[in-house]
Amino acid sequence: MRVVVDRERCVGAGMCVLTAPEVFDQDDEEGRVLLLDASPTTDRQVAARAAVTVCPSGAVAVTG
Ligand code: SF4
């Protein structure tokens, strides 16, 4: 699995961090998403996929 984020679309809602804190973080300035793990292992993939669903701005995507 590959995870990608679009920091321009991110509105800083933080849902991805709440859902998958090992995969996502937010920067201190604007609260925009930071990608911690672009290739999550199996134990993190369910949460990463859930983050796609909960993100209100469509700023998170996964492939594979
Ligand atoms: S849930 Fe979406 S909008 Fe909110 S911080 Fe994460 S990527 Fe940004």
Coordinates of C-alpha atoms and ligand atoms in Angstrom, one line a residue:
M1 CA 0.0 0.0 0.0
R2 CA 1.1 3.5 -0.7
V3 CA -0.4 6.6 1.1
V4 CA -0.4 10.0 -0.4
V5 CA -1.6 13.3 1.0
D6 CA -2.4 16.6 -0.6
R7 CA -1.4 19.4 1.8
E8 CA -3.0 22.0 -0.4
R9 CA -6.4 20.4 0.0
C10 CA -6.0 19.7 3.7
V11 CA -8.1 21.9 6.0
G12 CA -6.5 20.8 9.2
A13 CA -9.4 18.9 10.6
G14 CA -7.2 16.3 12.2
M15 CA -9.4 13.3 11.6
C16 CA -6.6 11.4 9.9
V17 CA -4.4 11.8 12.9
L18 CA -7.1 10.6 15.3
T19 CA -7.8 7.7 13.0
A20 CA -4.3 6.6 12.2
P21 CA -1.8 8.4 14.4
E22 CA 1.1 6.2 13.3
V23 CA 0.6 7.2 9.7
F24 CA -0.4 10.9 9.9
D25 CA 0.6 14.0 11.9
Q26 CA -0.2 17.7 11.6
D27 CA 2.3 20.5 11.4
D28 CA 2.5 23.0 14.2
E29 CA 1.9 26.1 12.1
E30 CA -1.3 25.4 10.1
G31 CA -2.4 22.0 11.3
R32 CA -2.0 20.6 7.9
V33 CA -1.4 16.9 7.4
L34 CA 2.1 15.4 7.5
L35 CA 2.7 12.0 6.2
L36 CA 4.7 9.9 8.7
D37 CA 4.5 6.5 6.9
A38 CA 3.9 6.3 3.2
S39 CA 4.2 2.5 3.1
P40 CA 2.3 1.3 6.1
T41 CA 2.7 -2.3 7.2
T42 CA -0.4 -4.5 7.4
D43 CA -1.2 -3.7 10.9
R44 CA -1.6 0.0 10.0
Q45 CA -3.4 -0.4 6.7
V46 CA -6.9 -0.6 8.0
A47 CA -6.5 2.7 9.9
A48 CA -4.9 4.3 6.8
R49 CA -7.9 3.3 4.7
A50 CA -10.3 4.6 7.3
A51 CA -8.5 7.9 7.2
V52 CA -9.4 8.3 3.5
T53 CA -13.1 7.9 4.5
V54 CA -13.0 10.4 7.4
C55 CA -11.0 13.1 5.8
P56 CA -13.5 15.9 5.0
S57 CA -11.4 17.4 2.2
G58 CA -10.4 14.4 0.2
A59 CA -6.7 15.1 1.0
V60 CA -5.8 11.5 1.7
A61 CA -5.6 8.7 -0.8
V62 CA -4.3 5.1 -0.8
T63 CA -3.3 2.8 -3.6
G64 CA -2.7 -0.9 -3.6
Ligands
SF4_1 S1 -8.3 14.6 8.0 FE1 -7.9 15.5 5.9 S2 -8.3 17.7 6.2 FE2 -8.0 16.8 8.3 S3 -5.8 17.0 8.7 FE3 -6.1 15.0 7.8 S4 -5.7 15.3 5.6 FE4 -6.1 17.3 6.6

